[in-house]
XYZ file of C-alpha atoms in Angstrom:
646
model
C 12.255 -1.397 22.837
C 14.461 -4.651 23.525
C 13.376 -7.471 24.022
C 12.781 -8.518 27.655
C 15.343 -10.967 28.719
C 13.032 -13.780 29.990
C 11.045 -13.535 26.307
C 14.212 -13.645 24.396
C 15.456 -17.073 26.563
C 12.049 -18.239 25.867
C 12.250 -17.504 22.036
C 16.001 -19.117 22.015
C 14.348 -22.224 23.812
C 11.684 -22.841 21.567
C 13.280 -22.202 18.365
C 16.162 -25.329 19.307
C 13.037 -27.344 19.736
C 11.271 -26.436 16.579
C 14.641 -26.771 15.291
C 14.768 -30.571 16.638
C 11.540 -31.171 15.719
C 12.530 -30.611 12.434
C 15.913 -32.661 12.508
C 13.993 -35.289 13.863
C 11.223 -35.663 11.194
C 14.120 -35.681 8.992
C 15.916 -38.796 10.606
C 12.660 -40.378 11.451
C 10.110 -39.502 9.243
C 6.934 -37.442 9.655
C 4.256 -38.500 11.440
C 0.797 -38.812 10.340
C -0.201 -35.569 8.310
C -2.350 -33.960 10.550
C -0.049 -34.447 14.025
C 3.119 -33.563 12.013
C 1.772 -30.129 10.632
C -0.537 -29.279 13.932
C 2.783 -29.755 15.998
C 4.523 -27.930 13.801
C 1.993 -24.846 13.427
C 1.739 -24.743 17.371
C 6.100 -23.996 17.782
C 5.875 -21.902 14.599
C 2.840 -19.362 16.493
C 4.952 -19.572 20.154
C 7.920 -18.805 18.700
C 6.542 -15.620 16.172
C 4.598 -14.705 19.152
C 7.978 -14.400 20.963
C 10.082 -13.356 17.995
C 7.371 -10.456 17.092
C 5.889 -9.237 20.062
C 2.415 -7.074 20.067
C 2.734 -3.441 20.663
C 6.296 -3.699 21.848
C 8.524 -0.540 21.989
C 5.028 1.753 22.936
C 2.862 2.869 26.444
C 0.933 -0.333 25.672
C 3.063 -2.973 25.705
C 1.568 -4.653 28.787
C -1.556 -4.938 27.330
C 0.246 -6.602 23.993
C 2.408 -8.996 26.130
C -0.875 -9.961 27.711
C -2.703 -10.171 24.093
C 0.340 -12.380 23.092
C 0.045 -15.113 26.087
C -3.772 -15.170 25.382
C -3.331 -15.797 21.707
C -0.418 -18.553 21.944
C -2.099 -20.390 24.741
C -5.332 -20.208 22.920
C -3.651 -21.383 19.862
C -1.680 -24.135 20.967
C -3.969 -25.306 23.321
C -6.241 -25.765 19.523
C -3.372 -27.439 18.073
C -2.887 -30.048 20.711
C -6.565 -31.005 20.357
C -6.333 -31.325 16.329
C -2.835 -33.797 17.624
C -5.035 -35.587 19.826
C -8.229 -35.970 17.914
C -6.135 -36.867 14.525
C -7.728 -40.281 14.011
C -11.448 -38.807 14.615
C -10.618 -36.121 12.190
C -9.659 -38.493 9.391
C -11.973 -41.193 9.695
C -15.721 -39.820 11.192
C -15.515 -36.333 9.502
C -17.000 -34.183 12.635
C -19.542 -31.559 11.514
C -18.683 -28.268 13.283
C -19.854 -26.975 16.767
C -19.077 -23.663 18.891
C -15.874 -25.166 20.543
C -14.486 -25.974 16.596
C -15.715 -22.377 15.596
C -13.792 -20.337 18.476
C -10.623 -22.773 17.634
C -10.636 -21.600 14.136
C -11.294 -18.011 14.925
C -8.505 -18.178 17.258
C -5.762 -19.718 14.587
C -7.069 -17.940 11.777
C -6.793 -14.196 13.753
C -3.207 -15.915 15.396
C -1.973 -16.424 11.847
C -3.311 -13.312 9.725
C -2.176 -11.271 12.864
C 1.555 -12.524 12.906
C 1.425 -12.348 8.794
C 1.039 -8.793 9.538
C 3.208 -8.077 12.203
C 5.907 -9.610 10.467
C 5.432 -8.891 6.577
C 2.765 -5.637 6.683
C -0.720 -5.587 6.041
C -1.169 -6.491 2.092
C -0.806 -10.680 2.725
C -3.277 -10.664 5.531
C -5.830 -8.495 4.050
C -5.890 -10.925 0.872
C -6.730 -14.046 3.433
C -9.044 -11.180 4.732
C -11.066 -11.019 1.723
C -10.897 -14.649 0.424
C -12.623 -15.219 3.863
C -15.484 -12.771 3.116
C -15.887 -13.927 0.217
C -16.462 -17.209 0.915
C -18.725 -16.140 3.318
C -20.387 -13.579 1.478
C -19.997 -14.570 -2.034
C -24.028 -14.977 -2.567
C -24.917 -11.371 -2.213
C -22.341 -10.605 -4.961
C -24.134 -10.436 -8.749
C -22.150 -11.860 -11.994
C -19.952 -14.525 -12.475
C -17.946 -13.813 -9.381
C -20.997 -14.717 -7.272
C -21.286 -18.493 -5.470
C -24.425 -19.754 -3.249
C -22.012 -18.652 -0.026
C -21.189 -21.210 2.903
C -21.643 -20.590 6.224
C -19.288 -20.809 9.164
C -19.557 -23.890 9.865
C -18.774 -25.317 6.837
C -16.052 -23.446 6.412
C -15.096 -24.393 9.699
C -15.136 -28.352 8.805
C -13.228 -27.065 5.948
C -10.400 -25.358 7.815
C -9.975 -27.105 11.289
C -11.416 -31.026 10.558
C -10.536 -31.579 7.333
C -6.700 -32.283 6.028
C -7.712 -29.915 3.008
C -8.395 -26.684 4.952
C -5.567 -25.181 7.370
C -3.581 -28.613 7.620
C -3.211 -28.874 4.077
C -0.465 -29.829 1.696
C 1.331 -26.314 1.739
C 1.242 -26.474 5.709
C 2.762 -30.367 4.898
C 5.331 -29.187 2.476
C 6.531 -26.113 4.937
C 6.505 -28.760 8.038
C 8.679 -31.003 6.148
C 10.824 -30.714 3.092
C 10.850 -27.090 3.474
C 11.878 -27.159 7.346
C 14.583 -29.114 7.062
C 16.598 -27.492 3.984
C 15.683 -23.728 5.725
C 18.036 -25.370 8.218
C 20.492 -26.815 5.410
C 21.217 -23.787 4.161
C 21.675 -21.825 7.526
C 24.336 -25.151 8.239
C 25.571 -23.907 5.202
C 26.328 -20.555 5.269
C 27.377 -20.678 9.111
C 29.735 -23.448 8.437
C 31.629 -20.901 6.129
C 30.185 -21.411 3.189
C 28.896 -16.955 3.322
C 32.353 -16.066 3.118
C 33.541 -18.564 0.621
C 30.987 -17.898 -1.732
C 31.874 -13.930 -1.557
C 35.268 -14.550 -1.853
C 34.988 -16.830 -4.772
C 32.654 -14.264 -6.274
C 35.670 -11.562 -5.668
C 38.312 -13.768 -7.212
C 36.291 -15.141 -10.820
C 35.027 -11.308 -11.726
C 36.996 -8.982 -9.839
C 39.358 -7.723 -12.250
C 37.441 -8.101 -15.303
C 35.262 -5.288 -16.752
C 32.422 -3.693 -14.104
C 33.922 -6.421 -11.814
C 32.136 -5.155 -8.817
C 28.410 -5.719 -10.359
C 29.717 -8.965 -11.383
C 30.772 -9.505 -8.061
C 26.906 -8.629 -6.896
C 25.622 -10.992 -9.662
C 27.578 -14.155 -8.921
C 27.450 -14.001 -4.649
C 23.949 -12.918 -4.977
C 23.227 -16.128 -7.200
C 25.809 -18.378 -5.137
C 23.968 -17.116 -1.968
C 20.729 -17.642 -3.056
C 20.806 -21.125 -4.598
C 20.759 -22.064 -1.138
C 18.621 -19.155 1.202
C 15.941 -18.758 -2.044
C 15.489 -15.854 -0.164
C 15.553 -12.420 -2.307
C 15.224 -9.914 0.281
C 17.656 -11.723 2.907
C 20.208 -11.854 -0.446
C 20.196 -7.910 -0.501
C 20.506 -7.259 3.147
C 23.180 -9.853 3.069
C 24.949 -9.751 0.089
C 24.330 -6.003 -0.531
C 25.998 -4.788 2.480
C 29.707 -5.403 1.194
C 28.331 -5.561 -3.079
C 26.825 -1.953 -2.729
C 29.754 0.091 -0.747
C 32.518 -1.832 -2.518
C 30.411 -0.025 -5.623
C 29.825 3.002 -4.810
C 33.278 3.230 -3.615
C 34.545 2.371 -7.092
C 32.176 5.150 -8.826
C 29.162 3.437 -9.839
C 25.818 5.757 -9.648
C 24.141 4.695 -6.239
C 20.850 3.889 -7.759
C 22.875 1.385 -10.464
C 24.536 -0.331 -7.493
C 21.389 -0.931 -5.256
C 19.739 -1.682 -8.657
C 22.493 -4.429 -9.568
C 22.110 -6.037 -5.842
C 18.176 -6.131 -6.125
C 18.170 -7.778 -9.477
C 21.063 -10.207 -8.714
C 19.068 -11.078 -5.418
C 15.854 -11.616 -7.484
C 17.635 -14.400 -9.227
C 18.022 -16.595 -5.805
C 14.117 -16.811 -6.123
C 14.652 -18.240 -9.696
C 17.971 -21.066 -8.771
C 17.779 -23.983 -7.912
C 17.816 -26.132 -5.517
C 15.451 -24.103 -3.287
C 14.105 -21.381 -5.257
C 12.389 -19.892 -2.507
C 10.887 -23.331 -1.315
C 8.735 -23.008 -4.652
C 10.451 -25.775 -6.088
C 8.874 -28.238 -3.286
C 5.465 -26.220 -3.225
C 5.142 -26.221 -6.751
C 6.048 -30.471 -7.048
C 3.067 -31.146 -3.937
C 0.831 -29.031 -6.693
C 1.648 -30.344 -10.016
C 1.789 -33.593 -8.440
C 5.925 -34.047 -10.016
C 9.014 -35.005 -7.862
C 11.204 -32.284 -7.166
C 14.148 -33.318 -9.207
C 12.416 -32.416 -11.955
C 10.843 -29.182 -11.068
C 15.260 -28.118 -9.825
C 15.640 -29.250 -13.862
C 13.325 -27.723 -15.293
C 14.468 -24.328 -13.287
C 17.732 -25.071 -14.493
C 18.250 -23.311 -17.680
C 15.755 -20.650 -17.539
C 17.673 -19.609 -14.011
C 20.985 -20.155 -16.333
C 19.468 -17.323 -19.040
C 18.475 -14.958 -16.377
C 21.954 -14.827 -14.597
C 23.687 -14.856 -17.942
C 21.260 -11.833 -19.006
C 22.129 -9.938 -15.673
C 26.082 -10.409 -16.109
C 26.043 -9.730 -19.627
C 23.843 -6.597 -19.257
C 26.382 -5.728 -16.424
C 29.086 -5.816 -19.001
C 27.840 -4.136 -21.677
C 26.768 -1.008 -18.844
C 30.162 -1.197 -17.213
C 31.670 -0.823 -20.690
C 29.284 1.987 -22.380
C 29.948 3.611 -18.503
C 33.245 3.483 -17.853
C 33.142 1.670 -14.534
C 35.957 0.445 -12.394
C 37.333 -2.647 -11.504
C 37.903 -4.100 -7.812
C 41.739 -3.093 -7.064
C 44.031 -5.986 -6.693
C 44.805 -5.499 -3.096
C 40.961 -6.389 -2.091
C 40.709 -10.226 -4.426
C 41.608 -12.751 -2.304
C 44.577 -15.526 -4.094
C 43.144 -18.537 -5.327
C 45.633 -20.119 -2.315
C 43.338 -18.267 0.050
C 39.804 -19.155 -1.246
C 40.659 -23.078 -2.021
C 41.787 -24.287 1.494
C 40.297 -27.259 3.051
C 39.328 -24.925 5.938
C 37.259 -23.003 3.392
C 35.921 -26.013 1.119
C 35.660 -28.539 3.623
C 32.096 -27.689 4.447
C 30.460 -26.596 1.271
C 31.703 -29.958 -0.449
C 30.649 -32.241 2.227
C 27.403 -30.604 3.030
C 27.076 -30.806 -0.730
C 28.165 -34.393 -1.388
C 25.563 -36.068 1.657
C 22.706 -33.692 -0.078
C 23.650 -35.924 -3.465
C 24.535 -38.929 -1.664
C 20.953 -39.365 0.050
C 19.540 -38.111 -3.101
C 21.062 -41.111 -5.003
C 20.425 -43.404 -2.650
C 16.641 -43.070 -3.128
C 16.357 -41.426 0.123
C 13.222 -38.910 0.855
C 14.377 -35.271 0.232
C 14.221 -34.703 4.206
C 16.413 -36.986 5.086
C 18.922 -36.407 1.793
C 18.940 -32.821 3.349
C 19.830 -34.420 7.444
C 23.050 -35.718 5.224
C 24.357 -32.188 4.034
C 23.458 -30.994 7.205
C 25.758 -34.060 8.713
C 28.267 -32.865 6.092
C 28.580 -29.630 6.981
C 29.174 -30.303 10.520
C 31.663 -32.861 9.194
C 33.385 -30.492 7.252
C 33.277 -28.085 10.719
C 35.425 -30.660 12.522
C 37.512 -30.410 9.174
C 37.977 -27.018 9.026
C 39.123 -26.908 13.151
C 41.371 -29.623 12.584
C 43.063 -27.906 9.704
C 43.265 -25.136 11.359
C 44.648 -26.253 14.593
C 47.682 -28.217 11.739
C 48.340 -24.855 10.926
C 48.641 -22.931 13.607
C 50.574 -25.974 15.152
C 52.677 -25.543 12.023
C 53.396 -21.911 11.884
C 54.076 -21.680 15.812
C 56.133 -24.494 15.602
C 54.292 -24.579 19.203
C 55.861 -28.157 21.613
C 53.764 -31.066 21.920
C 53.166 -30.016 25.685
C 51.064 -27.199 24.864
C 47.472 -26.610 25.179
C 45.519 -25.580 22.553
C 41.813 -23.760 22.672
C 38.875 -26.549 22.953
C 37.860 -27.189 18.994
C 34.261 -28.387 20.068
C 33.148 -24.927 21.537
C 33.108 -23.150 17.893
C 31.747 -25.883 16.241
C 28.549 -25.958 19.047
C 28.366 -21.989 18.296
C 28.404 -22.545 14.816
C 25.601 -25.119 14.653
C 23.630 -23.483 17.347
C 24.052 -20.396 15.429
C 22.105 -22.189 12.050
C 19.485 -23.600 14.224
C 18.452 -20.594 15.572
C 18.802 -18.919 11.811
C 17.113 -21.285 9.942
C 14.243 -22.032 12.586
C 13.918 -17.982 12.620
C 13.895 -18.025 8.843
C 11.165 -21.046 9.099
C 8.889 -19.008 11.029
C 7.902 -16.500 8.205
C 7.685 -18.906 5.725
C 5.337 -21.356 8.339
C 3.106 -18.180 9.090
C 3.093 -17.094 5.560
C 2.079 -20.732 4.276
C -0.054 -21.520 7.031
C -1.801 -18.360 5.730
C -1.458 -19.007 2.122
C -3.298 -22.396 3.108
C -6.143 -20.505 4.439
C -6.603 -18.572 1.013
C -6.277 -21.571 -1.528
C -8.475 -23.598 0.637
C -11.201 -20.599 0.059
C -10.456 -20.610 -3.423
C -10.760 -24.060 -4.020
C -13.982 -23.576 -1.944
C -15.594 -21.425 -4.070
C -14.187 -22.204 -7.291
C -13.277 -18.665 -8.044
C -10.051 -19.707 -9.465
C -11.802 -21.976 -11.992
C -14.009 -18.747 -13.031
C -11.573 -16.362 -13.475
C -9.678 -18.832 -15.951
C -12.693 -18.787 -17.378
C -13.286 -15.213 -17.482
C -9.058 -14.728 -18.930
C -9.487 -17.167 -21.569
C -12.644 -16.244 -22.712
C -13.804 -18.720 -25.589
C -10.356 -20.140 -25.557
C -9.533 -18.020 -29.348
C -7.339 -15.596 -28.064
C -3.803 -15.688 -28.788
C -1.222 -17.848 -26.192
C 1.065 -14.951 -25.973
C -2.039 -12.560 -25.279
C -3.493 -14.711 -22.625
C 0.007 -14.831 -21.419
C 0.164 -11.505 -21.089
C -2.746 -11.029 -19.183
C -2.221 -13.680 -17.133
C 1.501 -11.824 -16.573
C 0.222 -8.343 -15.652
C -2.015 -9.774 -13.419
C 0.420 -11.825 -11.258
C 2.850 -8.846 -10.953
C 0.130 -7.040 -9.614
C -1.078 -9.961 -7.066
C 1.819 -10.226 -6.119
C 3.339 -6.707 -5.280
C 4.179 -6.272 -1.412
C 3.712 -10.629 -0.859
C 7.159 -12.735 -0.157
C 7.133 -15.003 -3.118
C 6.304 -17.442 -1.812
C 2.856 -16.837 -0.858
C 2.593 -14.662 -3.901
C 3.302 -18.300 -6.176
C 0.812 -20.045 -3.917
C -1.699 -17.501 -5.258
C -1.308 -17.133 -8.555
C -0.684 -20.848 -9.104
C -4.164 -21.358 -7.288
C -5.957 -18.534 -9.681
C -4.075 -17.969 -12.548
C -2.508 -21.087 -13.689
C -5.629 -22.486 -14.264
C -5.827 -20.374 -17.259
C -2.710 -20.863 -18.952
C -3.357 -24.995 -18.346
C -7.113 -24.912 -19.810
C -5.554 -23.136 -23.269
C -2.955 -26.248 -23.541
C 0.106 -25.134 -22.210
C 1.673 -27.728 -19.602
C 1.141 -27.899 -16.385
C 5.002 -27.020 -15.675
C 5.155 -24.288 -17.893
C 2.127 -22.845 -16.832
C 3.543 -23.169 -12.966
C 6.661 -21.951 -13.854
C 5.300 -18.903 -15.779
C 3.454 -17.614 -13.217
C 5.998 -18.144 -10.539
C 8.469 -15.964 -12.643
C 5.896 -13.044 -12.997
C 5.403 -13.558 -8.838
C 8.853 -13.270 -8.187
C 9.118 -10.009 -10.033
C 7.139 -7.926 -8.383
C 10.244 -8.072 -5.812
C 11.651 -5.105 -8.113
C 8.674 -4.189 -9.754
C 7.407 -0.324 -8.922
C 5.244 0.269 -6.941
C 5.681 -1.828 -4.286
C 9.195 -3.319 -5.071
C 10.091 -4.736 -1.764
C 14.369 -5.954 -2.703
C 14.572 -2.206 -4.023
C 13.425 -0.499 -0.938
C 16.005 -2.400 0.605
C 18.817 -1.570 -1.962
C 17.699 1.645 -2.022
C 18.433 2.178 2.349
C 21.627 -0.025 1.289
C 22.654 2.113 -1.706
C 21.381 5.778 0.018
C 19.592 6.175 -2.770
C 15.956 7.648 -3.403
C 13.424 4.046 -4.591
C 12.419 5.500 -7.816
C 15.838 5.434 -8.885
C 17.159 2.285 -7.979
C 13.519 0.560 -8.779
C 14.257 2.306 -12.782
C 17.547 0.785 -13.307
C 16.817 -2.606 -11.597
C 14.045 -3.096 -14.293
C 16.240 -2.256 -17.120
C 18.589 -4.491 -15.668
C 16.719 -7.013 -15.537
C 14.137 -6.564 -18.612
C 14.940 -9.696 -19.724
C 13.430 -11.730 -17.253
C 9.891 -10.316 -18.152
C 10.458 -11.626 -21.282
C 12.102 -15.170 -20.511
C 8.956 -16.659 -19.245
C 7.111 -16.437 -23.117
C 9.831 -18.525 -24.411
C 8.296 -21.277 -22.073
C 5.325 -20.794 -24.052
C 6.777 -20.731 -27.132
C 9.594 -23.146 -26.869
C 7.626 -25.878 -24.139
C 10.879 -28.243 -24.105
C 13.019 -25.291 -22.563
C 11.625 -26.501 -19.432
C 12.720 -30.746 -20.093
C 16.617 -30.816 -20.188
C 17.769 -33.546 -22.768
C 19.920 -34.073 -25.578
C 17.022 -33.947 -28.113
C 17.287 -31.270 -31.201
C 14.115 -29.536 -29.484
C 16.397 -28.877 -26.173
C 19.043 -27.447 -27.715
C 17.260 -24.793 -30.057
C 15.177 -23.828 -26.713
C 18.908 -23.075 -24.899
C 20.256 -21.395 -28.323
C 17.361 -19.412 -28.612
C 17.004 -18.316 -25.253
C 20.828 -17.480 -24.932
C 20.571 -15.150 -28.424
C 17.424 -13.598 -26.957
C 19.097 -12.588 -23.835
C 22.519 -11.632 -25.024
C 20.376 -9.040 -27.878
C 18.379 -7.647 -24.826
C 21.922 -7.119 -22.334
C 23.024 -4.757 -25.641
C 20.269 -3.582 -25.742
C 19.610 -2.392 -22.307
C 23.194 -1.978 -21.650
C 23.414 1.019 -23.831
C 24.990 -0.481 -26.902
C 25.974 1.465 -29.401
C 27.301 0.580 -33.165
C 25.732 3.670 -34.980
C 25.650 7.351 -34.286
C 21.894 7.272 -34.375
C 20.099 5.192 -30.939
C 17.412 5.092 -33.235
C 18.893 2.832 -35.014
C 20.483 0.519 -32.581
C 17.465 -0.191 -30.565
C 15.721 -1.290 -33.973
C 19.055 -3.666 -34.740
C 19.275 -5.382 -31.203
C 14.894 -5.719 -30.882
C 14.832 -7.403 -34.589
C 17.897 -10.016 -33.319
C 15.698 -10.692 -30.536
C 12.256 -11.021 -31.844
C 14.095 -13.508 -34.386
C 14.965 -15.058 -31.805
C 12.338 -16.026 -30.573
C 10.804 -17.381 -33.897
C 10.012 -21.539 -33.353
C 11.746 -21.933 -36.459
C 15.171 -23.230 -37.784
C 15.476 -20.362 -39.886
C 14.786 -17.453 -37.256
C 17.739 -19.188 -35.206
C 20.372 -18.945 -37.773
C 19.313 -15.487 -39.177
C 19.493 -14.495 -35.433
C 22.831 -15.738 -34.596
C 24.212 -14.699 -37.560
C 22.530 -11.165 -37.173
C 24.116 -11.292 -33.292
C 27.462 -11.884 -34.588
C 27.329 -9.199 -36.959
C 26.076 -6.685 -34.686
C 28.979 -7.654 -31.791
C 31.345 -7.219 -34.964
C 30.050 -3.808 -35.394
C 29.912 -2.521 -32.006
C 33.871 -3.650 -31.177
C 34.490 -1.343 -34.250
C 32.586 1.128 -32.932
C 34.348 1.484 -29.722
C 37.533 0.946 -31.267
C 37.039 3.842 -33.255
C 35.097 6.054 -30.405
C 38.580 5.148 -28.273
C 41.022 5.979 -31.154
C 39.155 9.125 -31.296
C 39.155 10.139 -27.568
C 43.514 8.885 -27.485
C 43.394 11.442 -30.325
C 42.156 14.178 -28.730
């Protein structure tokens, strides 16, 4: 059913002003921590209570619309007290009493509720259980077993404390996070979307299985700035996938191209699925050098993808995008087209050198990219002034009118896309606070690492199967949160860095978006593609095999992850780039001998030399790569010669 008029106006209204709210903490600064992320929780629950109605579309809906004012005036009526008792909250530490207990109840049902109604059941159950557990943990024998707390402790935990509910994920979400979901929506509205596709068209387009490339490089472009792998798909996929299909690519290898390429906007900086700022606020680093440290592993993956692309499209005989659908170079590089990507671009760097805080660096892109707006309508209006030859007497349409659309356009998409990620935080808050609580992150660390002998790459791979399972059917985001509260913790107390650790586990997370069974950017490529799951989820983890292997060279080459010009740096990025080239044969269906046998044996060896911390295993590796790309072009020369032949 549609949404009632009067809701949707009301929705439309309070998004601008969580939108403003968050434009404003960006030009002003925050305010104190527990006011700024209170005010913030209380638009984010009005406007998903709008945005996701209860029981709408069935005989019930009444009953949900009257469920739905009970819940958000319950809820922000508990916010507004938390705003006004901020000070008492911080400095006398109030013990808990009935009218604290019913406010908690009421967020905590307000958020797991929404978490459902917007992502499915899996997230909220998990804040489910952490809840019980907490409360319950004393009747439960072993290890996992703690002395329990009761609910009013975990009351003063959640509501009057700043490390419960209001805590640092809530801060980071109400904050840094808010303001570049909103850069990035300037971004892409501004006509940055098209520009990116079109530049995508014009680099690959007529080269080799140009159309996956195509995929691979918007997908990327696209999500360097959203973060967001399942928006990438929907977005990204609906042009990548038909355009295809339509050139003869199997259906489940062109929704498996768009889910893998989507997975990688998770991976990029500078917003990797707001990890990049969650994972700084844990760590305790400055997010320039978490977006570094991202930098080349992100570089490997996409280089992986593309080359594994090539090496398919070749062994597969795949088409190229015909000439009549690339766009000229003339087209693509017009100041009407660049005027708002560079600008938004250049403030973000600007503020950023300038020392600025991240939130207001990001206010200066978004002030770029409406700059670059009035840019693009002035250029415009030169040309079609130009090409009419029209007299000076004329009128011409208003230029401000598209520009307001435009921007009101990304407030309303980036506030919408802020709301999932606020509920989904708010909620991943709730979880690591119970965690923390009862220490069960500290004792499973314990219980993976055992008496600390094991191998690294054995604990890593426990600790890797375990956060693809964690985080199957979770947005990323929360699924990092997660495993960076539980699992982490493991990888840190064997020596690894803190960094590498984070970064290990947030790789694993991400993966389970096209991981069977519950491979959430397949599904999608799959309805995209018109393709059964199975299929699509098969060849989207041969495409991108790689990146479950990418993470263990963090483990075994640790400087991968701090960009320099040291020796150590460069073996990391030489290593990782022969590793991932030997896997895209590989997986691409390489041949240089009639026997398969024998060519999966010839490309595994390059890359388990590869991977060798050693001098030694780098040039044998290279020099073994080299060989084998000598002997495949022979091989296909020959296979062609044959097939003219005949």
């Amino acid at each position: 059913m549609a949404m009632h008029p009067l809701r949707s106006q009301a929705a439309t209204a309070l998004t601008l002003a969580l939108s403003l709210f968050v434009l404003g903490t960006a030009i002003f600064g925050a305010r104190d921590a527990l006011v700024q992320r209170s005010i913030f929780l209380g638009l984010v629950i009005l406007v998903a209570l709008l945005r996701y109605p209860l029981l709408n579309g069935t005989p019930w809906w009444r009953l949900g619309v009257a469920i739905d004012a009970a819940l958000g005036l319950l809820a922000t009526a508990s916010c507004v007290w938390v705003v006004l008792n901020a000070d008492t909250i911080m400095n006398s530490l109030p013990t808990a009493g009935t009218l604290h207990i019913g406010m908690t109840i009421v967020l905590v049902v307000t958020i797991l509720d929404l978490s459902r109604r917007a992502i499915g059941l899996i997230f909220p159950a998990m804040v489910a259980v952490g809840l019980a557990y907490a409360l319950l943990g004393q009747h439960i024998p072993g290890p996992l077993g703690h002395r329990g707390f009761d609910v009013y402790f975990i009351t003063e935990t959640l509501l009057l404390s700043d490390i419960g509910l209001w805590g640092s994920l809530l801060g980071v979400a109400a904050t840094i996070i808010a303001i570049f979901s909103l850069f990035g929506a300037f971004l892409l509205h501004s006509g940055g979307g098209a520009t990116f596709m079109d530049l995508a068209l014009r680099v690959s387009g007529r080269s080799t299985g140009g159309a996956a490339k195509i995929a691979t490089i918007a997908s990327g472009l696209f999500g360097m700035v959203s973060g967001s792998a399942v928006g990438n798909v929907a977005t990204t996929g609906a042009f990548t996938i038909p355009l295809m299909k339509r050139l003869g690519y199997p259906a489940s290898l062109a929704g498996a191209v768009e889910a893998v390429a989507s997975t990688g906007g998770q991976l990029a900086p500078p917003i990797m699925g707001a990890a990049a700022f969650i994972m700084a606020e844990i760590i305790g680093s400055d997010y320039l050098s978490i977006a570094a440290a991202a930098a080349l592993p992100a570089a490997l993956f996409y280089w992986g993808v593309f080359a594994t692309v090539h090496v398919t499209a070749q062994e597969e005989k795949l088409g190229q995008v015909p000439d009549d659908q690339i766009p000229a170079w003339a087209t693509i590089l017009r100041v009407d087209r660049l005027a708002s990507i560079v600008l938004s671009i250049a403030g973000l760097t600007i503020g950023i050198l300038q020392g600025m805080s991240l939130q207001t660096a990001a206010f200066y892109g978004i002030a770029g990219a409406v700059a670059g707006m009035f840019v693009a309508a002035v250029s415009q209006r030169l040309q079609s002034t130009s090409a009419k030859k029209s007299p000076p007497t004329e009128k011409h349409p208003n230029m401000l009118a598209p520009i307001l659309r435009q921007a009101r356009s990304a407030l309303d998409e980036g506030a919408t896309g802020l709301i999932i990620v606020g509920i989904l935080l708010a909620g991943a808050q709730i979880l690591v606070s119970m965690i923390n609580l009862t220490g069960v992150g500290v004792t499973l660390s314990s219980m993976i690492v055992g008496d600390g002998n094991a191998p690294v790459l054995m604990i890593g791979l426990v600790v890797a199967l375990v956060c693809m399972i964690m985080g199957m059917g979770i947005p990323t985001t929360a699924a990092y949160v997660l495993v960076a509260a539980t699992l982490a913790p493991a990888l840190i107390k064997i020596g690894v860095s803190p960094i590498a650790a984070h970064m290990f586990v947030f790789y694993y997370a991400t993966l389970s978006v096209i991981t069977p069974p519950v491979c959430v950017g397949v599904f999608v490529a799959a309805g995209l593609a018109g393709e059964r799951w199975v299929a699509v989820a098969r060849r989207a983890v041969t495409l991108g095999a790689v990146t479950y292997v990418i993470p263990f060279l963090f483990l075994l080459y640790p400087l991968m992850l701090t960009p320099s010009f040291s020796v150590g740096y460069f073996e990391a990025a030489l290593s990782g780039a022969i590793f991932v080239a030997s896997f895209a044969y590989l997986f691409g269906g390489a041949r240089v001998s009639r026997w398969r046998f024998v060519d999966i044996a010839a490309w595994l060896s390059i890359a388990v030399l590869a991977t060798v911390p050693t001098q030694a295993g780098l040039v044998l590796s290279a020099m073994g790569l080299a060989l084998m790309i000598w002997l495949r072009h022979r091989h296909r020369v020959t296979s062609l010669s044959c097939q003219k032949a005949v």
